PDB file of C-alpha atoms in Angstrom:
ATOM      1  CA  UNK A 194      -2.334  38.494   3.399  1.00  0.00           C
ATOM      2  CA  UNK A 195       0.778  36.244   2.657  1.00  0.00           C
ATOM      3  CA  UNK A 196      -0.350  33.414   5.277  1.00  0.00           C
ATOM      4  CA  UNK A 197      -3.190  33.011   3.107  1.00  0.00           C
ATOM      5  CA  UNK A 198      -1.130  32.657   0.108  1.00  0.00           C
ATOM      6  CA  UNK A 199       1.116  29.900   1.654  1.00  0.00           C
ATOM      7  CA  UNK A 200      -1.496  27.818   2.865  1.00  0.00           C
ATOM      8  CA  UNK A 201      -3.687  28.257  -0.686  1.00  0.00           C
ATOM      9  CA  UNK A 202       0.031  26.631  -1.963  1.00  0.00           C
ATOM     10  CA  UNK A 203      -0.392  23.901   0.294  1.00  0.00           C
ATOM     11  CA  UNK A 204      -3.884  22.770  -0.182  1.00  0.00           C
ATOM     12  CA  UNK A 205      -3.238  23.053  -4.029  1.00  0.00           C
ATOM     13  CA  UNK A 206      -0.461  20.816  -3.356  1.00  0.00           C
ATOM     14  CA  UNK A 207      -2.568  18.083  -1.808  1.00  0.00           C
ATOM     15  CA  UNK A 208      -5.565  18.626  -4.048  1.00  0.00           C
ATOM     16  CA  UNK A 209      -3.249  17.624  -6.799  1.00  0.00           C
ATOM     17  CA  UNK A 210      -2.029  14.797  -4.771  1.00  0.00           C
ATOM     18  CA  UNK A 211      -5.508  13.261  -4.646  1.00  0.00           C
ATOM     19  CA  UNK A 212      -5.939  14.047  -8.399  1.00  0.00           C
ATOM     20  CA  UNK A 213      -2.685  11.777  -9.045  1.00  0.00           C
ATOM     21  CA  UNK A 214      -3.999   8.811  -6.312  1.00  0.00           C
ATOM     22  CA  UNK A 215      -7.862   8.776  -8.544  1.00  0.00           C
ATOM     23  CA  UNK A 216      -5.472   8.690 -11.609  1.00  0.00           C
ATOM     24  CA  UNK A 217      -3.590   5.811 -10.547  1.00  0.00           C
ATOM     25  CA  UNK A 218      -3.964   2.886 -13.169  1.00  0.00           C
ATOM     26  CA  UNK A 219      -4.552   0.006 -10.853  1.00  0.00           C
ATOM     27  CA  UNK A 220      -5.091  -3.826 -11.565  1.00  0.00           C
ATOM     28  CA  UNK A 221      -8.360  -4.965 -12.394  1.00  0.00           C
ATOM     29  CA  UNK A 222      -8.323  -7.353  -9.481  1.00  0.00           C
ATOM     30  CA  UNK A 223      -8.213  -4.289  -7.453  1.00  0.00           C
ATOM     31  CA  UNK A 224     -11.249  -2.719  -5.290  1.00  0.00           C
ATOM     32  CA  UNK A 225     -10.288   0.363  -4.331  1.00  0.00           C
ATOM     33  CA  UNK A 226     -12.152   2.239  -1.485  1.00  0.00           C
ATOM     34  CA  UNK A 227     -11.492   5.369  -0.166  1.00  0.00           C
ATOM     35  CA  UNK A 228     -12.069   5.216   4.005  1.00  0.00           C
ATOM     36  CA  UNK A 229     -11.880   8.128   6.660  1.00  0.00           C
ATOM     37  CA  UNK A 230      -8.183   9.192   6.957  1.00  0.00           C
ATOM     38  CA  UNK A 231      -6.341   9.558  10.560  1.00  0.00           C
ATOM     39  CA  UNK A 232      -6.716  13.697  11.877  1.00  0.00           C
ATOM     40  CA  UNK A 233      -4.286  13.394  14.085  1.00  0.00           C
ATOM     41  CA  UNK A 234      -0.778  12.593  11.934  1.00  0.00           C
ATOM     42  CA  UNK A 235      -1.014  15.393   9.897  1.00  0.00           C
ATOM     43  CA  UNK A 236      -2.857  18.677   8.544  1.00  0.00           C
ATOM     44  CA  UNK A 237      -3.959  16.977   5.429  1.00  0.00           C
ATOM     45  CA  UNK A 238      -4.862  12.744   5.166  1.00  0.00           C
ATOM     46  CA  UNK A 239      -6.192  10.506   2.894  1.00  0.00           C
ATOM     47  CA  UNK A 240      -7.110   7.291   3.170  1.00  0.00           C
ATOM     48  CA  UNK A 241      -7.910   3.950   1.169  1.00  0.00           C
ATOM     49  CA  UNK A 242      -8.555   0.276   1.332  1.00  0.00           C
ATOM     50  CA  UNK A 243      -7.331  -2.091  -1.265  1.00  0.00           C
ATOM     51  CA  UNK A 244      -8.518  -5.696  -1.934  1.00  0.00           C
ATOM     52  CA  UNK A 245      -7.080  -7.787  -4.178  1.00  0.00           C
ATOM     53  CA  UNK A 246      -9.933 -10.269  -5.704  1.00  0.00           C
ATOM     54  CA  UNK A 247      -8.996 -13.874  -7.230  1.00  0.00           C
ATOM     55  CA  UNK A 248     -10.532 -13.120 -10.700  1.00  0.00           C
ATOM     56  CA  UNK A 249     -11.885 -16.838 -10.432  1.00  0.00           C
ATOM     57  CA  UNK A 250     -14.062 -16.693  -7.103  1.00  0.00           C
ATOM     58  CA  UNK A 251     -14.267 -13.137  -6.287  1.00  0.00           C
ATOM     59  CA  UNK A 252     -12.883 -13.819  -2.755  1.00  0.00           C
ATOM     60  CA  UNK A 253     -10.340 -11.356  -1.564  1.00  0.00           C
ATOM     61  CA  UNK A 254      -7.064 -13.156  -1.542  1.00  0.00           C
ATOM     62  CA  UNK A 255      -5.240  -9.843  -0.019  1.00  0.00           C
ATOM     63  CA  UNK A 256      -6.271  -6.504   1.419  1.00  0.00           C
ATOM     64  CA  UNK A 257      -4.750  -3.409   2.760  1.00  0.00           C
ATOM     65  CA  UNK A 258      -4.908   0.155   3.709  1.00  0.00           C
ATOM     66  CA  UNK A 259      -2.808   2.886   1.992  1.00  0.00           C
ATOM     67  CA  UNK A 260      -2.578   6.456   3.766  1.00  0.00           C
ATOM     68  CA  UNK A 261      -1.051   9.747   2.546  1.00  0.00           C
ATOM     69  CA  UNK A 262      -0.325  12.533   5.177  1.00  0.00           C
ATOM     70  CA  UNK A 263       0.830  15.857   3.895  1.00  0.00           C
ATOM     71  CA  UNK A 264       2.694  18.455   6.591  1.00  0.00           C
ATOM     72  CA  UNK A 265       4.379  21.408   5.078  1.00  0.00           C
ATOM     73  CA  UNK A 266       5.694  21.770   8.272  1.00  0.00           C
ATOM     74  CA  UNK A 267       8.026  18.695   7.005  1.00  0.00           C
ATOM     75  CA  UNK A 268       8.548  16.813   9.934  1.00  0.00           C
ATOM     76  CA  UNK A 269      12.154  15.699  10.673  1.00  0.00           C
ATOM     77  CA  UNK A 270      11.556  11.830  10.807  1.00  0.00           C
ATOM     78  CA  UNK A 271      10.250  12.102   7.525  1.00  0.00           C
ATOM     79  CA  UNK A 272      12.482  14.463   5.571  1.00  0.00           C
ATOM     80  CA  UNK A 273       9.251  15.574   3.296  1.00  0.00           C
ATOM     81  CA  UNK A 274       6.356  17.217   3.394  1.00  0.00           C
ATOM     82  CA  UNK A 275       4.852  13.833   2.426  1.00  0.00           C
ATOM     83  CA  UNK A 276       4.698  10.244   3.939  1.00  0.00           C
ATOM     84  CA  UNK A 277       2.869   7.360   2.734  1.00  0.00           C
ATOM     85  CA  UNK A 278       2.147   4.650   5.365  1.00  0.00           C
ATOM     86  CA  UNK A 279       0.919   1.454   4.396  1.00  0.00           C
ATOM     87  CA  UNK A 280      -0.261  -2.164   5.414  1.00  0.00           C
ATOM     88  CA  UNK A 281      -0.697  -5.561   3.551  1.00  0.00           C
ATOM     89  CA  UNK A 282      -2.340  -8.754   4.756  1.00  0.00           C
ATOM     90  CA  UNK A 283      -2.182 -11.812   2.794  1.00  0.00           C
ATOM     91  CA  UNK A 284      -2.637 -15.794   3.558  1.00  0.00           C
ATOM     92  CA  UNK A 285       0.118 -17.547   1.507  1.00  0.00           C
ATOM     93  CA  UNK A 286       1.141 -21.382   0.829  1.00  0.00           C
ATOM     94  CA  UNK A 287       1.566 -23.541   3.307  1.00  0.00           C
ATOM     95  CA  UNK A 288       4.604 -24.701   1.691  1.00  0.00           C
ATOM     96  CA  UNK A 289       6.106 -21.467   2.982  1.00  0.00           C
ATOM     97  CA  UNK A 290       5.853 -21.739   6.525  1.00  0.00           C
ATOM     98  CA  UNK A 291       9.276 -22.652   7.589  1.00  0.00           C
ATOM     99  CA  UNK A 292      11.073 -20.955   5.377  1.00  0.00           C
ATOM    100  CA  UNK A 293      13.728 -18.547   7.001  1.00  0.00           C
ATOM    101  CA  UNK A 294      13.816 -15.863   4.202  1.00  0.00           C
ATOM    102  CA  UNK A 295       9.945 -15.261   3.894  1.00  0.00           C
ATOM    103  CA  UNK A 296      10.441 -11.982   5.985  1.00  0.00           C
ATOM    104  CA  UNK A 297      13.322 -10.859   3.612  1.00  0.00           C
ATOM    105  CA  UNK A 298      11.027 -12.020   0.543  1.00  0.00           C
ATOM    106  CA  UNK A 299       8.267 -10.033   1.866  1.00  0.00           C
ATOM    107  CA  UNK A 300       9.952  -7.291   2.168  1.00  0.00           C
ATOM    108  CA  UNK A 301      11.615  -7.661  -1.497  1.00  0.00           C
ATOM    109  CA  UNK A 302       8.329  -7.453  -2.901  1.00  0.00           C
ATOM    110  CA  UNK A 303       8.127  -3.759  -1.850  1.00  0.00           C
ATOM    111  CA  UNK A 304      11.243  -2.918  -2.847  1.00  0.00           C
ATOM    112  CA  UNK A 305      11.223  -4.271  -6.387  1.00  0.00           C
ATOM    113  CA  UNK A 306       7.830  -2.793  -6.739  1.00  0.00           C
ATOM    114  CA  UNK A 307       8.587   0.855  -5.867  1.00  0.00           C
ATOM    115  CA  UNK A 308      12.088   0.216  -7.990  1.00  0.00           C
ATOM    116  CA  UNK A 309       9.739  -0.912 -11.079  1.00  0.00           C
ATOM    117  CA  UNK A 310       7.629   2.530 -10.608  1.00  0.00           C
ATOM    118  CA  UNK A 311      10.867   4.258 -10.556  1.00  0.00           C
ATOM    119  CA  UNK A 312      10.645   5.311  -6.709  1.00  0.00           C
ATOM    120  CA  UNK A 313      13.720   6.203  -4.753  1.00  0.00           C
ATOM    121  CA  UNK A 314      11.917   6.359  -1.269  1.00  0.00           C
ATOM    122  CA  UNK A 315      13.165   8.433   1.092  1.00  0.00           C
ATOM    123  CA  UNK A 316      13.211   7.485   4.643  1.00  0.00           C
ATOM    124  CA  UNK A 317      11.984   3.983   3.691  1.00  0.00           C
ATOM    125  CA  UNK A 318      10.888   1.897   7.005  1.00  0.00           C
ATOM    126  CA  UNK A 319       8.596  -1.115   7.886  1.00  0.00           C
ATOM    127  CA  UNK A 320       8.093  -4.525   9.195  1.00  0.00           C
ATOM    128  CA  UNK A 321       7.498  -8.215   7.596  1.00  0.00           C
ATOM    129  CA  UNK A 322       5.293 -10.327  10.461  1.00  0.00           C
ATOM    130  CA  UNK A 323       4.569 -13.793   9.208  1.00  0.00           C
ATOM    131  CA  UNK A 324       2.734 -15.822  11.119  1.00  0.00           C
ATOM    132  CA  UNK A 325       2.194 -19.713  10.859  1.00  0.00           C
ATOM    133  CA  UNK A 326      -0.761 -21.568  12.776  1.00  0.00           C
ATOM    134  CA  UNK A 327      -0.099 -24.936  13.367  1.00  0.00           C
ATOM    135  CA  UNK A 328      -3.104 -27.483  14.412  1.00  0.00           C
ATOM    136  CA  UNK A 329      -2.581 -30.823  16.352  1.00  0.00           C
ATOM    137  CA  UNK A 330      -4.859 -33.681  17.973  1.00  0.00           C
ATOM    138  CA  UNK A 331      -8.077 -33.624  16.469  1.00  0.00           C
ATOM    139  CA  UNK A 332      -6.797 -31.070  13.598  1.00  0.00           C
ATOM    140  CA  UNK A 333      -3.546 -32.298  12.853  1.00  0.00           C
ATOM    141  CA  UNK A 334      -4.738 -33.120   9.713  1.00  0.00           C
ATOM    142  CA  UNK A 335      -5.006 -29.685   8.593  1.00  0.00           C
ATOM    143  CA  UNK A 336      -2.380 -27.888   6.945  1.00  0.00           C
ATOM    144  CA  UNK A 337      -0.546 -24.875   8.529  1.00  0.00           C
ATOM    145  CA  UNK A 338      -2.135 -21.355   7.724  1.00  0.00           C
ATOM    146  CA  UNK A 339       0.783 -19.280   7.168  1.00  0.00           C
ATOM    147  CA  UNK A 340      -0.686 -15.487   7.316  1.00  0.00           C
ATOM    148  CA  UNK A 341       1.799 -12.182   6.158  1.00  0.00           C
ATOM    149  CA  UNK A 342       1.929  -8.838   7.256  1.00  0.00           C
ATOM    150  CA  UNK A 343       3.659  -5.830   5.496  1.00  0.00           C
ATOM    151  CA  UNK A 344       3.520  -2.390   7.425  1.00  0.00           C
ATOM    152  CA  UNK A 345       5.861   0.003   5.876  1.00  0.00           C
ATOM    153  CA  UNK A 346       6.080   4.145   5.031  1.00  0.00           C
ATOM    154  CA  UNK A 347       8.199   6.441   3.261  1.00  0.00           C
ATOM    155  CA  UNK A 348       8.174   9.824   2.176  1.00  0.00           C
ATOM    156  CA  UNK A 349       7.329  10.843  -1.894  1.00  0.00           C
ATOM    157  CA  UNK A 350       9.002  14.333  -2.730  1.00  0.00           C
ATOM    158  CA  UNK A 351       5.944  16.152  -3.867  1.00  0.00           C
ATOM    159  CA  UNK A 352       2.227  15.565  -5.083  1.00  0.00           C
ATOM    160  CA  UNK A 353       3.113  13.302  -8.053  1.00  0.00           C
ATOM    161  CA  UNK A 354       2.142   9.865  -5.720  1.00  0.00           C
ATOM    162  CA  UNK A 355      -0.078   8.115  -7.953  1.00  0.00           C
ATOM    163  CA  UNK A 356       2.669   5.639  -9.249  1.00  0.00           C
ATOM    164  CA  UNK A 357       3.439   5.650  -5.331  1.00  0.00           C
ATOM    165  CA  UNK A 358      -0.347   4.407  -4.971  1.00  0.00           C
ATOM    166  CA  UNK A 359       0.578   1.735  -7.851  1.00  0.00           C
ATOM    167  CA  UNK A 360       3.673   0.623  -6.763  1.00  0.00           C
ATOM    168  CA  UNK A 361       2.053  -0.542  -3.508  1.00  0.00           C
ATOM    169  CA  UNK A 362      -0.677  -2.097  -5.001  1.00  0.00           C
ATOM    170  CA  UNK A 363       1.507  -4.103  -7.172  1.00  0.00           C
ATOM    171  CA  UNK A 364       3.112  -5.418  -4.305  1.00  0.00           C
ATOM    172  CA  UNK A 365       0.124  -6.217  -2.515  1.00  0.00           C
ATOM    173  CA  UNK A 366      -1.139  -8.325  -5.731  1.00  0.00           C
ATOM    174  CA  UNK A 367       2.366  -9.680  -5.123  1.00  0.00           C
ATOM    175  CA  UNK A 368       1.489 -10.693  -1.624  1.00  0.00           C
ATOM    176  CA  UNK A 369      -1.985 -12.191  -2.874  1.00  0.00           C
ATOM    177  CA  UNK A 370      -0.595 -14.412  -5.346  1.00  0.00           C
ATOM    178  CA  UNK A 371      -1.279 -12.618  -8.222  1.00  0.00           C
ATOM    179  CA  UNK A 372       1.364 -13.054 -11.599  1.00  0.00           C
ATOM    180  CA  UNK A 373       2.886 -10.290 -12.648  1.00  0.00           C
ATOM    181  CA  UNK A 374       1.517  -8.070 -15.669  1.00  0.00           C
ATOM    182  CA  UNK A 375       4.189  -8.845 -18.458  1.00  0.00           C
ATOM    183  CA  UNK A 376       6.463  -6.340 -19.372  1.00  0.00           C
ATOM    184  CA  UNK A 377       5.000  -3.240 -21.253  1.00  0.00           C
ATOM    185  CA  UNK A 378       1.445  -4.347 -20.428  1.00  0.00           C
ATOM    186  CA  UNK A 379      -0.427  -1.735 -18.510  1.00  0.00           C
ATOM    187  CA  UNK A 380      -3.075  -2.529 -16.704  1.00  0.00           C
ATOM    188  CA  UNK A 381      -6.788  -1.322 -18.114  1.00  0.00           C
ATOM    189  CA  UNK A 382      -8.596   0.514 -15.429  1.00  0.00           C
ATOM    190  CA  UNK A 383     -10.346  -1.947 -12.755  1.00  0.00           C
ATOM    191  CA  UNK A 384     -13.682  -1.586 -10.893  1.00  0.00           C
ATOM    192  CA  UNK A 385     -13.538   1.356  -8.168  1.00  0.00           C
ATOM    193  CA  UNK A 386     -16.235   1.075  -5.445  1.00  0.00           C
TER     194      UNK A 386
END
């Protein structure tokens, strides 16, 4: 009987987390879609993809994946029963191709977004990868293609995780080149497909 009650509490915690994610207030340029979650990383998981759409031409300017894992046994590396795992990708302007600080700037976009949402992440970890593709010979007139990928994970301390999704989507918008919302302005709920 006691095991059932603990299980019910854990299930209720995850249901609360799902409600918090669905209640997140996102920019109108965001298309958020729930997708199959990984099944081997934790007893409970939910995954979403997000595309930031350029309002002028409906083209994707950034894309990513947000996964929330819940393991009531609190795996030691997590430091919590919760873990957020994210991936973000966007093409950048060719002018930044040679910037030696590009990786640090990409990481600061994430940490700034977390801070703006009053999130102090537990066990924050990640990488920033930037790839520059240069063209030669008959293609040398092309500008370099620059792509940035930010992979990050951190541990929320409880099931109130909606603001974690909001922070990550804000960072994804920054990577995609959207201007920040003015201070005090709250995004209206956008289309969710």
